[in-house]
Coordinates of N, CA and C in Angstrom, one line a residue:
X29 N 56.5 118.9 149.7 CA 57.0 117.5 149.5 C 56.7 117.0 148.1
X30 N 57.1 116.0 147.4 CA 57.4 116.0 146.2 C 57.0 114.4 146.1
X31 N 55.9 114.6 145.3 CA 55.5 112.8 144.9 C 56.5 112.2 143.8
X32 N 57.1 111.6 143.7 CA 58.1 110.7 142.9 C 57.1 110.4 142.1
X33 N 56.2 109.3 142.6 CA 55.6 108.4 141.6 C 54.7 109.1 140.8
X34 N 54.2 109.9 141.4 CA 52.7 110.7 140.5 C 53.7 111.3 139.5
X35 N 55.1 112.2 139.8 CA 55.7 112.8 138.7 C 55.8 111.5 137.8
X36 N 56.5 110.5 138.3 CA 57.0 109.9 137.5 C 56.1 109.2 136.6
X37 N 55.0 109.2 136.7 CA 53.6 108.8 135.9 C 53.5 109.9 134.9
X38 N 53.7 111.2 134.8 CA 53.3 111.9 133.8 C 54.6 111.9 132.9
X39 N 55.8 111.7 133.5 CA 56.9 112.5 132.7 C 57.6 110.7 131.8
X40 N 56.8 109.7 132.6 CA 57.2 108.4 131.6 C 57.5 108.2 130.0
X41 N 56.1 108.8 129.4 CA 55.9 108.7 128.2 C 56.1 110.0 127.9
X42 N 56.4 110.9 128.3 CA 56.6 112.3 127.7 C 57.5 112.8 126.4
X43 N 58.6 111.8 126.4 CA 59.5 111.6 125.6 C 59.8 110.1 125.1
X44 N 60.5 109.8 124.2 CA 61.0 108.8 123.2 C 62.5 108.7 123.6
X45 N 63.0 107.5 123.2 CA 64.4 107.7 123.4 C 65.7 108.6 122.5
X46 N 64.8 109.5 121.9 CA 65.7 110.5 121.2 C 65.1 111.5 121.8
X47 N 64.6 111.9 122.7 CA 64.1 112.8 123.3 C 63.5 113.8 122.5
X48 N 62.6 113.3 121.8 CA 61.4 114.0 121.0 C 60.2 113.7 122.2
X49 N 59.4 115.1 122.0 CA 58.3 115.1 122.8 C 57.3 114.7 122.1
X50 N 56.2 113.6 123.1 CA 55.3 113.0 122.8 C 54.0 114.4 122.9
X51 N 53.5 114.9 121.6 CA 52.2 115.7 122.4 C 51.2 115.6 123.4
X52 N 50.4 114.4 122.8 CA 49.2 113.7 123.8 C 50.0 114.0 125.2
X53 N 51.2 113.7 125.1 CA 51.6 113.4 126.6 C 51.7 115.0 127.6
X54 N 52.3 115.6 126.5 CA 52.4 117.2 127.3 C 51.3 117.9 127.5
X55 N 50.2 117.3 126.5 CA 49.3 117.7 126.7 C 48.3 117.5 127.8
X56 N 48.6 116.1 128.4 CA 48.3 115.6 129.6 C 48.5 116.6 130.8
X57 N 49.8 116.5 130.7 CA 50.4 117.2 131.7 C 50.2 118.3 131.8
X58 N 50.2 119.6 131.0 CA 49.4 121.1 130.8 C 47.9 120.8 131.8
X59 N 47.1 119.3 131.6 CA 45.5 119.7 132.0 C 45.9 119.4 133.6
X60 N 46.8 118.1 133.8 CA 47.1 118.1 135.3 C 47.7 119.0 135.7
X61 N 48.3 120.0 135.4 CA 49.1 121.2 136.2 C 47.9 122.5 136.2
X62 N 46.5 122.5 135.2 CA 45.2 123.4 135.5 C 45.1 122.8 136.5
X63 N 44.8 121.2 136.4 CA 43.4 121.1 137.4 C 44.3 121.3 138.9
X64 N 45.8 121.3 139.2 CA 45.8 121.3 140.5 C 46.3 120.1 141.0
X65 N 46.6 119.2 140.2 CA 47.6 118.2 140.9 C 48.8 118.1 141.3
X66 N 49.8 118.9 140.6 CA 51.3 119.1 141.4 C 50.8 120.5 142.3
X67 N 51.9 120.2 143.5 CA 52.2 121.7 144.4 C 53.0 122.1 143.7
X68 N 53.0 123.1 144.5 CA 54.1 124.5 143.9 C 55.8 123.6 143.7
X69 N 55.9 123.0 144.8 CA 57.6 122.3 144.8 C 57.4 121.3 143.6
X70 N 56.2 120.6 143.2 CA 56.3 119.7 142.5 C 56.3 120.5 141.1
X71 N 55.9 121.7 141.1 CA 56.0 122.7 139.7 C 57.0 123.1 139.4
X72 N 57.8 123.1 140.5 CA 59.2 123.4 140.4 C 59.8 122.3 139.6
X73 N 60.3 121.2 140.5 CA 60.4 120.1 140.0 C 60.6 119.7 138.4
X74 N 59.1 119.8 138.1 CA 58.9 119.5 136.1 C 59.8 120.6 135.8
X75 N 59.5 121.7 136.0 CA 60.9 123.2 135.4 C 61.6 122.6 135.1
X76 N 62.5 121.7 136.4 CA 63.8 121.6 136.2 C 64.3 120.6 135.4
X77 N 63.2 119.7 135.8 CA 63.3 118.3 134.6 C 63.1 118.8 133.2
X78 N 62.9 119.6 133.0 CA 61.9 120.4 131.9 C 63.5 120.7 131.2
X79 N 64.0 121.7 131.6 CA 65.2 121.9 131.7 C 66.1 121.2 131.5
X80 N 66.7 120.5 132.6 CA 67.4 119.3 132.2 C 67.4 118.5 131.0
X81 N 66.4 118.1 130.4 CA 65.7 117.6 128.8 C 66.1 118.0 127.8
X82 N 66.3 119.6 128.3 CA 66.6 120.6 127.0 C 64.9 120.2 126.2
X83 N 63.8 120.4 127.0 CA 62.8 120.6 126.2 C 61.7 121.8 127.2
X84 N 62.4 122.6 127.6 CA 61.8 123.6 127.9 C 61.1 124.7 127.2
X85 N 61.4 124.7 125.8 CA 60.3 125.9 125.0 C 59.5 124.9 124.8
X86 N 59.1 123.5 124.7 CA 58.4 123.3 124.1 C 56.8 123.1 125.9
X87 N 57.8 123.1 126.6 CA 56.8 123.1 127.7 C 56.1 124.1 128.4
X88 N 57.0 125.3 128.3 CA 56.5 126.4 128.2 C 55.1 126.6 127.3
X89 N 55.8 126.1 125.6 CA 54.5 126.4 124.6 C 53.4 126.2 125.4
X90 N 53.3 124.7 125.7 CA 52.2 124.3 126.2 C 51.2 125.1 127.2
X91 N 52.5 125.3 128.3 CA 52.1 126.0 129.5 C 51.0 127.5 128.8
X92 N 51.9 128.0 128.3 CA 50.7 128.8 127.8 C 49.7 128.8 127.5
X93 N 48.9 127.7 127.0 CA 47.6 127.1 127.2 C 46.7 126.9 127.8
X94 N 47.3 127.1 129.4 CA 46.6 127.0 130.9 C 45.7 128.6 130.9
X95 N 44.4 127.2 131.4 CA 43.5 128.9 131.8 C 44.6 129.1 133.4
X96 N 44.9 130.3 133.4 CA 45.7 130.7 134.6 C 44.2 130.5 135.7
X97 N 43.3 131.4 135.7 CA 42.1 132.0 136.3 C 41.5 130.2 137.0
X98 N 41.8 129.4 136.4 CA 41.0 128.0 136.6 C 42.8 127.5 137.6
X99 N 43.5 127.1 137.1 CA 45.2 127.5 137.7 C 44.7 127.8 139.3
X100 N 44.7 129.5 139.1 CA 44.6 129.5 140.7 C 43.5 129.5 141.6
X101 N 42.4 129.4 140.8 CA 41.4 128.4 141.4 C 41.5 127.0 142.2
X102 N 42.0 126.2 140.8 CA 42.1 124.9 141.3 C 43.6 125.1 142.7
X103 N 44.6 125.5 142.5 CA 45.3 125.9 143.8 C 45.5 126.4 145.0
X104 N 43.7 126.6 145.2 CA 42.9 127.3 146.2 C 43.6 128.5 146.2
X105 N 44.2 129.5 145.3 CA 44.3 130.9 145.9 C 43.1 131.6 145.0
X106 N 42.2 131.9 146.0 CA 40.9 132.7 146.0 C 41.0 134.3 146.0
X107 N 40.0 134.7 145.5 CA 40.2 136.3 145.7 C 40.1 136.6 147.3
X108 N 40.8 137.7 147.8 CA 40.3 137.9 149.2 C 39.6 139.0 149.6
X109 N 39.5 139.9 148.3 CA 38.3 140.8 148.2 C 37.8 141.0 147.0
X110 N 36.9 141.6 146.8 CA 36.5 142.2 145.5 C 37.0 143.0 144.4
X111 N 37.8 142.3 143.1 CA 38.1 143.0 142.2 C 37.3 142.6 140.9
X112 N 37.0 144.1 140.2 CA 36.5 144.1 139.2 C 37.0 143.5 138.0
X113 N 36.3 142.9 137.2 CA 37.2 142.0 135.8 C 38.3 141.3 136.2
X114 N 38.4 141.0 137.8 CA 39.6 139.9 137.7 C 39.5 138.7 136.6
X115 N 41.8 139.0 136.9 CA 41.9 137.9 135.8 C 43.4 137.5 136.3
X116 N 43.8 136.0 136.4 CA 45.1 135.7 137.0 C 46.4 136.5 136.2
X117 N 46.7 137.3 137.1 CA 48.1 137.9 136.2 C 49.5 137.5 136.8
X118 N 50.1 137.8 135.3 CA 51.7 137.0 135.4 C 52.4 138.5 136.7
X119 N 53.1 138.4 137.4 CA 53.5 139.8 138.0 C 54.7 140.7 137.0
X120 N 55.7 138.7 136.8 CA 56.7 139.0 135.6 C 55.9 138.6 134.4
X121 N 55.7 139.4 133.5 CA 54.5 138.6 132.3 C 55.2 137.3 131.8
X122 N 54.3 136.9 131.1 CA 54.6 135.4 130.6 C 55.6 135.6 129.3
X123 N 55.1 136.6 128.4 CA 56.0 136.8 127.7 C 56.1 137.9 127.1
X124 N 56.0 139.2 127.0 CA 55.9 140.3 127.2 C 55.3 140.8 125.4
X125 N 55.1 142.2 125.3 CA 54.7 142.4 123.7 C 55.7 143.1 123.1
X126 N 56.8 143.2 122.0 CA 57.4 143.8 121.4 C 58.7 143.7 121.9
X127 N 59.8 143.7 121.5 CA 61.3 143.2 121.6 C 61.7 143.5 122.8
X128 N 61.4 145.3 123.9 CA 61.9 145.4 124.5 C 61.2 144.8 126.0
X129 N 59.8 144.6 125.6 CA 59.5 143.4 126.7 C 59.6 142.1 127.0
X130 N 60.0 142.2 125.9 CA 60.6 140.3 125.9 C 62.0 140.3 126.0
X131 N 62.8 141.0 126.2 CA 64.0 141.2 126.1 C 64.1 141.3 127.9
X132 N 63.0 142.0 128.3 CA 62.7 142.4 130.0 C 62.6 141.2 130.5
X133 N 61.4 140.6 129.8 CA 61.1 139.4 130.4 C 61.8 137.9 130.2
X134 N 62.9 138.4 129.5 CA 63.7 137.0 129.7 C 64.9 137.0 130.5
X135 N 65.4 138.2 131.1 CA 66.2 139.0 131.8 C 65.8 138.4 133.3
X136 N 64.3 138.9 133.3 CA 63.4 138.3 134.6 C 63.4 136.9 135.2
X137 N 62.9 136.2 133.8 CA 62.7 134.8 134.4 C 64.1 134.1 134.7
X138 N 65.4 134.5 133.9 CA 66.6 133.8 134.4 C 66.6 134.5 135.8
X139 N 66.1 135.5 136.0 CA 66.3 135.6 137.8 C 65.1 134.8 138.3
X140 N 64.3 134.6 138.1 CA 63.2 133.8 138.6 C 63.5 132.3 139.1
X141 N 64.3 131.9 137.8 CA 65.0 130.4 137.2 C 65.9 129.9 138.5
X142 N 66.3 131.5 138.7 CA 67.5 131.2 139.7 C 67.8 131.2 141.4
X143 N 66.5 132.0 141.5 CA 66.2 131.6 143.1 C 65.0 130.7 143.0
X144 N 64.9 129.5 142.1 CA 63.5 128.9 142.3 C 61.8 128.8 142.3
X145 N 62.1 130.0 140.8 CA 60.8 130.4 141.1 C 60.4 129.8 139.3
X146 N 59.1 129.0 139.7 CA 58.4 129.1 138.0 C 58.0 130.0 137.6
X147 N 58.5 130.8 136.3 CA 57.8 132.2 136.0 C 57.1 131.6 135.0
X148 N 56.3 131.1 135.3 CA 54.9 130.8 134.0 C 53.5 130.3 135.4
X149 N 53.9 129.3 135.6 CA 52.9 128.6 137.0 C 53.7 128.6 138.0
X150 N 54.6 129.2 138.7 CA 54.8 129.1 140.8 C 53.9 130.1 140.9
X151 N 53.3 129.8 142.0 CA 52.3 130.6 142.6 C 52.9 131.8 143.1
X152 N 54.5 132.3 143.3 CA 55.0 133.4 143.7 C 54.8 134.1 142.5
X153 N 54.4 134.2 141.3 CA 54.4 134.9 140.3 C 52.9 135.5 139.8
X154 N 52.1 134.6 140.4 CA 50.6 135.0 139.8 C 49.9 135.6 140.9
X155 N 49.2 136.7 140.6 CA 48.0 137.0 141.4 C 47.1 137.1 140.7
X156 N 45.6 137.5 141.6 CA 44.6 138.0 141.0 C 44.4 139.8 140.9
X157 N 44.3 140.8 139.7 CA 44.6 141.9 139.6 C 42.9 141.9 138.2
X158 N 43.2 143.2 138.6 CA 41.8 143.7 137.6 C 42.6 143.7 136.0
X159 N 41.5 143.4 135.1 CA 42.1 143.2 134.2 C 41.4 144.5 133.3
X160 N 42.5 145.3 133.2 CA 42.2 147.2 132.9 C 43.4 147.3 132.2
X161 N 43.4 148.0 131.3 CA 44.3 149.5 130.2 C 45.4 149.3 131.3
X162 N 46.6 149.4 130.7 CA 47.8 149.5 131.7 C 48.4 148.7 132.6
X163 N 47.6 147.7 132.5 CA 48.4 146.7 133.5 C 49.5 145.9 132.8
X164 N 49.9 145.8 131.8 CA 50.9 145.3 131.3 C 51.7 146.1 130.0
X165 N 51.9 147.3 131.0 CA 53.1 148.3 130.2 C 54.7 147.9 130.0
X166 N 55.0 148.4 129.8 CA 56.5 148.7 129.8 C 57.6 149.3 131.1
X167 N 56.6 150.3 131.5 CA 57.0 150.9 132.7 C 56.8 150.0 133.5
X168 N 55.9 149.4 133.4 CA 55.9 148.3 135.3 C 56.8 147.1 134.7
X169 N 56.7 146.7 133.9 CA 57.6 145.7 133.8 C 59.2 146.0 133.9
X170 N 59.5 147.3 133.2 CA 60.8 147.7 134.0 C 61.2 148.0 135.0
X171 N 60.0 148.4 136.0 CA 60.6 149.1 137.2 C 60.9 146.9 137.8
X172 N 59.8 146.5 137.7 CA 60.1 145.3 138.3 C 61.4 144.2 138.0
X173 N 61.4 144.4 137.2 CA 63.1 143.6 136.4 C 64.3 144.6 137.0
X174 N 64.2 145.7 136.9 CA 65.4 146.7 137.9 C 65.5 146.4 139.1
X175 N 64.3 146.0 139.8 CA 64.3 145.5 141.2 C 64.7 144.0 141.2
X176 N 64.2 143.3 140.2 CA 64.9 142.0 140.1 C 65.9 141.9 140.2
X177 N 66.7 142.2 139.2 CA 68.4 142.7 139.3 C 69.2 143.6 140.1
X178 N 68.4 144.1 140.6 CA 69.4 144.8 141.8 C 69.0 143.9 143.1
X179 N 68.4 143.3 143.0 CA 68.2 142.4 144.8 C 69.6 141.5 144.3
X180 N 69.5 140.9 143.0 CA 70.0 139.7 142.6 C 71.6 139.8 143.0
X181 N 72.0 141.3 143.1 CA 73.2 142.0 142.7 C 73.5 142.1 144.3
X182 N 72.9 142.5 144.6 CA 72.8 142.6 146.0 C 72.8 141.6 146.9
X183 N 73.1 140.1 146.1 CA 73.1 139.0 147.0 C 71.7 138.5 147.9
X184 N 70.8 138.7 147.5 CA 69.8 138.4 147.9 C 68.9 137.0 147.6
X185 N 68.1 136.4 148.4 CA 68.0 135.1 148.5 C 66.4 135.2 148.0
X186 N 65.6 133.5 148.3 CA 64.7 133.0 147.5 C 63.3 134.1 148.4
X187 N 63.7 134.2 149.4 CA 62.5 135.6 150.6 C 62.6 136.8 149.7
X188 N 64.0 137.1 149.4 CA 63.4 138.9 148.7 C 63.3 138.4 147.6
X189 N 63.4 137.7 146.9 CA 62.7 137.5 145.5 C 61.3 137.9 145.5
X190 N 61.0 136.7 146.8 CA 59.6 136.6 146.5 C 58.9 138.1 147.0
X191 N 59.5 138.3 148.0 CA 58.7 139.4 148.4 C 58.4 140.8 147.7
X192 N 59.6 141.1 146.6 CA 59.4 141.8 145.4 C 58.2 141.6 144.4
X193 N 58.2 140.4 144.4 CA 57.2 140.1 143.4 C 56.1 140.2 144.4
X194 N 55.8 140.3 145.5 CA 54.4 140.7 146.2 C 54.1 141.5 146.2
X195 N 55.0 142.7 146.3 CA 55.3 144.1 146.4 C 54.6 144.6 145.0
X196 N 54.9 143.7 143.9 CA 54.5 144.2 142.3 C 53.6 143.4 142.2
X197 N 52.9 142.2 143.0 CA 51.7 141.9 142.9 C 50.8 142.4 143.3
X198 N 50.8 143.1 144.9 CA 50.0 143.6 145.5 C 49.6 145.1 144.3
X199 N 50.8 145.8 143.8 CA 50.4 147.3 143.0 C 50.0 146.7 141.8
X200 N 49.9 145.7 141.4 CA 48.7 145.2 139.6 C 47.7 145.0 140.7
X201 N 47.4 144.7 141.6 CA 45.5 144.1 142.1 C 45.1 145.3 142.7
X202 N 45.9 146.3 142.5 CA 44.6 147.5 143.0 C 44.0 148.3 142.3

């Protein structure tokens, strides 16, 4: 469910009537999306307004600012066992290192974009995974974008999305 007014309290002053972004204000909004005040549908939500705005790199910028680790804390998703050096990981990275991961990773998030998923903060995208050598190759990030795009191709809805990315979250937390 979706609070109107609480949104509509952060995203007030966020902009000017030339649709320049206010900082103080996004900056606001970056600490309320750590500490846990929108749900996942209300995270959706800003995306799209975000979107809509045509000020989505700059929200994203921000977003990257979020301790993820405090993120899914504050969103009650807890460890449910013991991993070493956990650290909140993206499943699709946030933004990948060197052209052909970022070139992956933007491939990804318009499929993310597109059955409803936040690839920066919806909680279908983050888990907790050990934070070790190899967890953010090239190889996993391709096999996962191939599976992105082939479900996509295949007509597949907002359940196999996500359940792929469970699939690639469950194999980064072990």
């Amino acid at each position: 469910m979706i609070d109107s007014k609480k949104i509509n309290n952060y995203l007030a002053q966020l902009t000017d009537v030339h649709n320049n972004v206010n900082r103080q204000h996004m900056v606001l909004l970056r600490k309320a999306i750590q500490k846990g005040v929108f749900s996942n549908d209300e995270l959706l939500f800003l995306r799209r307004h975000m979107i809509m705005k045509n000020i989505d790199k700059e929200y994203d910028k921000e977003l990257l600012n979020i301790n993820f680790g405090k993120f899914l804390r504050n969103m009650q998703v807890l460890l449910s066992y013991e991993i070493k050096k956990a650290h909140a990981h993206h499943i699709l990275y946030k933004c990948g290192i060197g052209k052909k991961q970022k070139d992956l990773v933007k491939i990804g998030q318009a499929i993310l974009c597109k059955y409803g998923i936040d690839y920066i903060v919806g909680l279908e995208n983050l888990v907790w995974a050990p934070n070790i050598q190899g967890q953010h190759t090239k190889e996993n990030l391709q096999k996962l974008v191939e599976a992105l795009i082939k479900a996509d191709a295949d007509g597949t809805d907002y359940c196999g999305i996500k359940r792929i990315l469970k699939y690639y979250g469950e194999e980064a937390s072990q």
